GROMACS .gro file of N, CA, C and O in nm:
model
  232
    1MET      N    1   0.084  -0.118   0.000
    1MET     CA    2   0.000   0.000   0.000
    1MET      C    3   0.089   0.124   0.000
    1MET      O    4   0.182   0.135   0.078
    2SER      N    5   0.059   0.214  -0.086
    2SER     CA    6   0.139   0.335  -0.101
    2SER      C    7   0.105   0.437   0.007
    2SER      O    8  -0.009   0.450   0.050
    3ARG      N    9   0.202   0.512   0.049
    3ARG     CA   10   0.178   0.617   0.148
    3ARG      C   11   0.117   0.742   0.085
    3ARG      O   12   0.078   0.834   0.155
    4ASP      N   13   0.110   0.747  -0.047
    4ASP     CA   14   0.055   0.864  -0.115
    4ASP      C   15  -0.097   0.863  -0.124
    4ASP      O   16  -0.157   0.959  -0.171
    5THR      N   17  -0.159   0.756  -0.080
    5THR     CA   18  -0.305   0.750  -0.087
    5THR      C   19  -0.366   0.843   0.017
    5THR      O   20  -0.315   0.856   0.128
    6PRO      N   21  -0.474   0.912  -0.020
    6PRO     CA   22  -0.536   1.005   0.078
    6PRO      C   23  -0.596   0.927   0.195
    6PRO      O   24  -0.642   0.815   0.181
    7ARG      N   25  -0.592   0.989   0.309
    7ARG     CA   26  -0.642   0.927   0.430
    7ARG      C   27  -0.758   1.010   0.486
    7ARG      O   28  -0.750   1.132   0.491
    8HIS      N   29  -0.864   0.942   0.525
    8HIS     CA   30  -0.979   1.012   0.582
    8HIS      C   31  -0.958   1.026   0.732
    8HIS      O   32  -0.941   0.929   0.803
    9GLU      N   33  -0.959   1.149   0.777
    9GLU     CA   34  -0.940   1.177   0.920
    9GLU      C   35  -1.076   1.189   0.986
    9GLU      O   36  -1.169   1.246   0.929
   10PRO      N   37  -1.091   1.136   1.107
   10PRO     CA   38  -1.219   1.149   1.178
   10PRO      C   39  -1.245   1.295   1.219
   10PRO      O   40  -1.153   1.367   1.258
   11ARG      N   41  -1.369   1.334   1.206
   11ARG     CA   42  -1.411   1.468   1.248
   11ARG      C   43  -1.533   1.450   1.338
   11ARG      O   44  -1.646   1.455   1.292
   12PRO      N   45  -1.512   1.429   1.468
   12PRO     CA   46  -1.622   1.394   1.558
   12PRO      C   47  -1.735   1.497   1.567
   12PRO      O   48  -1.849   1.462   1.585
   13GLY      N   49  -1.707   1.624   1.553
   13GLY     CA   50  -1.811   1.725   1.567
   13GLY      C   51  -1.867   1.775   1.436
   13GLY      O   52  -1.930   1.881   1.431
   14LEU      N   53  -1.847   1.702   1.329
   14LEU     CA   54  -1.884   1.748   1.196
   14LEU      C   55  -2.033   1.781   1.184
   14LEU      O   56  -2.072   1.882   1.128
   15PHE      N   57  -2.119   1.695   1.238
   15PHE     CA   58  -2.263   1.714   1.222
   15PHE      C   59  -2.330   1.777   1.344
   15PHE      O   60  -2.453   1.788   1.348
   16ASP      N   61  -2.255   1.817   1.443
   16ASP     CA   62  -2.313   1.873   1.565
   16ASP      C   63  -2.404   1.993   1.539
   16ASP      O   64  -2.515   1.998   1.592
   17PRO      N   65  -2.362   2.091   1.459
   17PRO     CA   66  -2.453   2.206   1.435
   17PRO      C   67  -2.583   2.164   1.365
   17PRO      O   68  -2.690   2.218   1.394
   18THR      N   69  -2.574   2.069   1.275
   18THR     CA   70  -2.692   2.025   1.201
   18THR      C   71  -2.788   1.948   1.292
   18THR      O   72  -2.910   1.966   1.285
   19LEU      N   73  -2.733   1.862   1.376
   19LEU     CA   74  -2.816   1.777   1.461
   19LEU      C   75  -2.864   1.847   1.588
   19LEU      O   76  -2.955   1.796   1.655
   20ALA      N   77  -2.809   1.963   1.621
   20ALA     CA   78  -2.845   2.031   1.745
   20ALA      C   79  -2.993   2.067   1.750
   20ALA      O   80  -3.055   2.061   1.856
   21ARG      N   81  -3.052   2.101   1.637
   21ARG     CA   82  -3.193   2.141   1.639
   21ARG      C   83  -3.286   2.022   1.661
   21ARG      O   84  -3.403   2.039   1.692
   22PHE      N   85  -3.236   1.899   1.648
   22PHE     CA   86  -3.316   1.780   1.671
   22PHE      C   87  -3.293   1.721   1.810
   22PHE      O   88  -3.351   1.618   1.844
   23ALA      N   89  -3.211   1.783   1.891
   23ALA     CA   90  -3.181   1.732   2.025
   23ALA      C   91  -3.305   1.740   2.114
   23ALA      O   92  -3.384   1.835   2.106
   24LEU      N   93  -3.321   1.640   2.198
   24LEU     CA   94  -3.435   1.638   2.290
   24LEU      C   95  -3.409   1.728   2.409
   24LEU      O   96  -3.296   1.740   2.456
   25SER      N   97  -3.515   1.787   2.459
   25SER     CA   98  -3.503   1.869   2.580
   25SER      C   99  -3.495   1.774   2.701
   25SER      O  100  -3.530   1.656   2.691
   26PRO      N  101  -3.452   1.825   2.816
   26PRO     CA  102  -3.447   1.739   2.935
   26PRO      C  103  -3.583   1.679   2.971
   26PRO      O  104  -3.591   1.563   3.012
   27SER      N  105  -3.691   1.754   2.955
   27SER     CA  106  -3.823   1.700   2.987
   27SER      C  107  -3.864   1.590   2.889
   27SER      O  108  -3.926   1.490   2.928
   28GLU      N  109  -3.827   1.605   2.760
   28GLU     CA  110  -3.857   1.501   2.663
   28GLU      C  111  -3.777   1.373   2.693
   28GLU      O  112  -3.828   1.263   2.675
   29ARG      N  113  -3.655   1.389   2.737
   29ARG     CA  114  -3.575   1.272   2.776
   29ARG      C  115  -3.637   1.201   2.896
   29ARG      O  116  -3.643   1.079   2.901
   30LEU      N  117  -3.685   1.278   2.992
   30LEU     CA  118  -3.749   1.221   3.110
   30LEU      C  119  -3.874   1.142   3.072
   30LEU      O  120  -3.895   1.030   3.118
   31VAL      N  121  -3.957   1.200   2.986
   31VAL     CA  122  -4.079   1.131   2.942
   31VAL      C  123  -4.044   1.004   2.865
   31VAL      O  124  -4.108   0.900   2.882
   32GLY      N  125  -3.941   1.010   2.783
   32GLY     CA  126  -3.898   0.891   2.709
   32GLY      C  127  -3.853   0.779   2.801
   32GLY      O  128  -3.891   0.663   2.782
   33ARG      N  129  -3.774   0.814   2.901
   33ARG     CA  130  -3.730   0.712   2.999
   33ARG      C  131  -3.848   0.654   3.075
   33ARG      O  132  -3.855   0.534   3.100
   34LEU      N  133  -3.943   0.740   3.110
   34LEU     CA  134  -4.061   0.695   3.182
   34LEU      C  135  -4.144   0.597   3.098
   34LEU      O  136  -4.188   0.493   3.147
   35LEU      N  137  -4.162   0.628   2.969
   35LEU     CA  138  -4.240   0.541   2.882
   35LEU      C  139  -4.171   0.406   2.860
   35LEU      O  140  -4.237   0.303   2.854
   36VAL      N  141  -4.040   0.408   2.849
   36VAL     CA  142  -3.966   0.281   2.833
   36VAL      C  143  -3.980   0.195   2.958
   36VAL      O  144  -4.004   0.075   2.950
   37ARG      N  145  -3.970   0.257   3.075
   37ARG     CA  146  -3.987   0.181   3.200
   37ARG      C  147  -4.130   0.131   3.214
   37ARG      O  148  -4.154   0.020   3.260
   38LEU      N  149  -4.225   0.215   3.175
   38LEU     CA  150  -4.365   0.178   3.186
   38LEU      C  151  -4.399   0.062   3.092
   38LEU      O  152  -4.482  -0.023   3.124
   39ALA      N  153  -4.334   0.057   2.976
   39ALA     CA  154  -4.361  -0.050   2.879
   39ALA      C  155  -4.320  -0.186   2.933
   39ALA      O  156  -4.366  -0.289   2.884
   40ARG      N  157  -4.235  -0.190   3.034
   40ARG     CA  158  -4.192  -0.317   3.093
   40ARG      C  159  -4.295  -0.374   3.191
   40ARG      O  160  -4.288  -0.491   3.226
   41VAL      N  161  -4.390  -0.292   3.232
   41VAL     CA  162  -4.492  -0.337   3.327
   41VAL      C  163  -4.598  -0.416   3.250
   41VAL      O  164  -4.648  -0.369   3.147
   42PRO      N  165  -4.634  -0.535   3.298
   42PRO     CA  166  -4.735  -0.615   3.227
   42PRO      C  167  -4.868  -0.539   3.215
   42PRO      O  168  -4.918  -0.484   3.312
   43GLY      N  169  -4.922  -0.535   3.093
   43GLY     CA  170  -5.050  -0.469   3.068
   43GLY      C  171  -5.040  -0.320   3.039
   43GLY      O  172  -5.138  -0.259   2.996
   44ALA      N  173  -4.924  -0.262   3.059
   44ALA     CA  174  -4.910  -0.117   3.040
   44ALA      C  175  -4.918  -0.078   2.893
   44ALA      O  176  -4.974   0.026   2.860
   45VAL      N  177  -4.866  -0.162   2.804
   45VAL     CA  178  -4.870  -0.129   2.661
   45VAL      C  179  -5.014  -0.126   2.613
   45VAL      O  180  -5.054  -0.036   2.539
   46ARG      N  181  -5.095  -0.222   2.657
   46ARG     CA  182  -5.237  -0.223   2.618
   46ARG      C  183  -5.307  -0.099   2.671
   46ARG      O  184  -5.387  -0.036   2.602
   47LEU      N  185  -5.276  -0.060   2.793
   47LEU     CA  186  -5.335   0.059   2.852
   47LEU      C  187  -5.295   0.185   2.777
   47LEU      O  188  -5.378   0.273   2.749
   48LEU      N  189  -5.168   0.196   2.739
   48LEU     CA  190  -5.122   0.312   2.663
   48LEU      C  191  -5.186   0.318   2.525
   48LEU      O  192  -5.221   0.426   2.477
   49LYS      N  193  -5.203   0.202   2.461
   49LYS     CA  194  -5.269   0.199   2.330
   49LYS      C  195  -5.414   0.245   2.342
   49LYS      O  196  -5.463   0.322   2.260
   50TRP      N  197  -5.483   0.199   2.446
   50TRP     CA  198  -5.621   0.238   2.469
   50TRP      C  199  -5.629   0.389   2.492
   50TRP      O  200  -5.714   0.459   2.436
   51TRP      N  201  -5.541   0.442   2.577
   51TRP     CA  202  -5.542   0.584   2.611
   51TRP      C  203  -5.515   0.669   2.487
   51TRP      O  204  -5.579   0.771   2.464
   52HIS      N  205  -5.419   0.627   2.405
   52HIS     CA  206  -5.385   0.702   2.285
   52HIS      C  207  -5.499   0.698   2.184
   52HIS      O  208  -5.531   0.799   2.121
   53ALA      N  209  -5.563   0.582   2.166
   53ALA     CA  210  -5.675   0.571   2.072
   53ALA      C  211  -5.792   0.657   2.119
   53ALA      O  212  -5.862   0.717   2.039
   54ARG      N  213  -5.816   0.661   2.249
   54ARG     CA  214  -5.924   0.742   2.304
   54ARG      C  215  -5.900   0.890   2.276
   54ARG      O  216  -5.991   0.963   2.240
   55GLY      N  217  -5.778   0.935   2.289
   55GLY     CA  218  -5.745   1.075   2.265
   55GLY      C  219  -5.746   1.112   2.118
   55GLY      O  220  -5.769   1.227   2.082
   56ALA      N  221  -5.722   1.015   2.030
   56ALA     CA  222  -5.716   1.043   1.887
   56ALA      C  223  -5.854   1.055   1.825
   56ALA      O  224  -5.868   1.104   1.714
   57ARG      N  225  -5.955   1.007   1.892
   57ARG     CA  226  -6.092   1.011   1.836
   57ARG      C  227  -6.149   1.153   1.830
   57ARG      O  228  -6.221   1.185   1.740
   58GLY      N  229  -6.124   1.231   1.932
   58GLY     CA  230  -6.193   1.358   1.940
   58GLY      C  231  -6.109   1.473   1.913
   58GLY      O  232  -6.128   1.577   1.881
   0.00000   0.00000   0.00000
């Protein structure tokens, strides 16, 4: 392998400005963690589906 070949250097912060507007707020992170924990409880997924369907009707 020749040393003259171009090498790609890592740029860890390359997409940070672009992705910053999609970052979750602390409250959204908290709600996400809560929903994941709640999904582990037996019957909770069925309850959440029922609640969401009820709210989507009206």
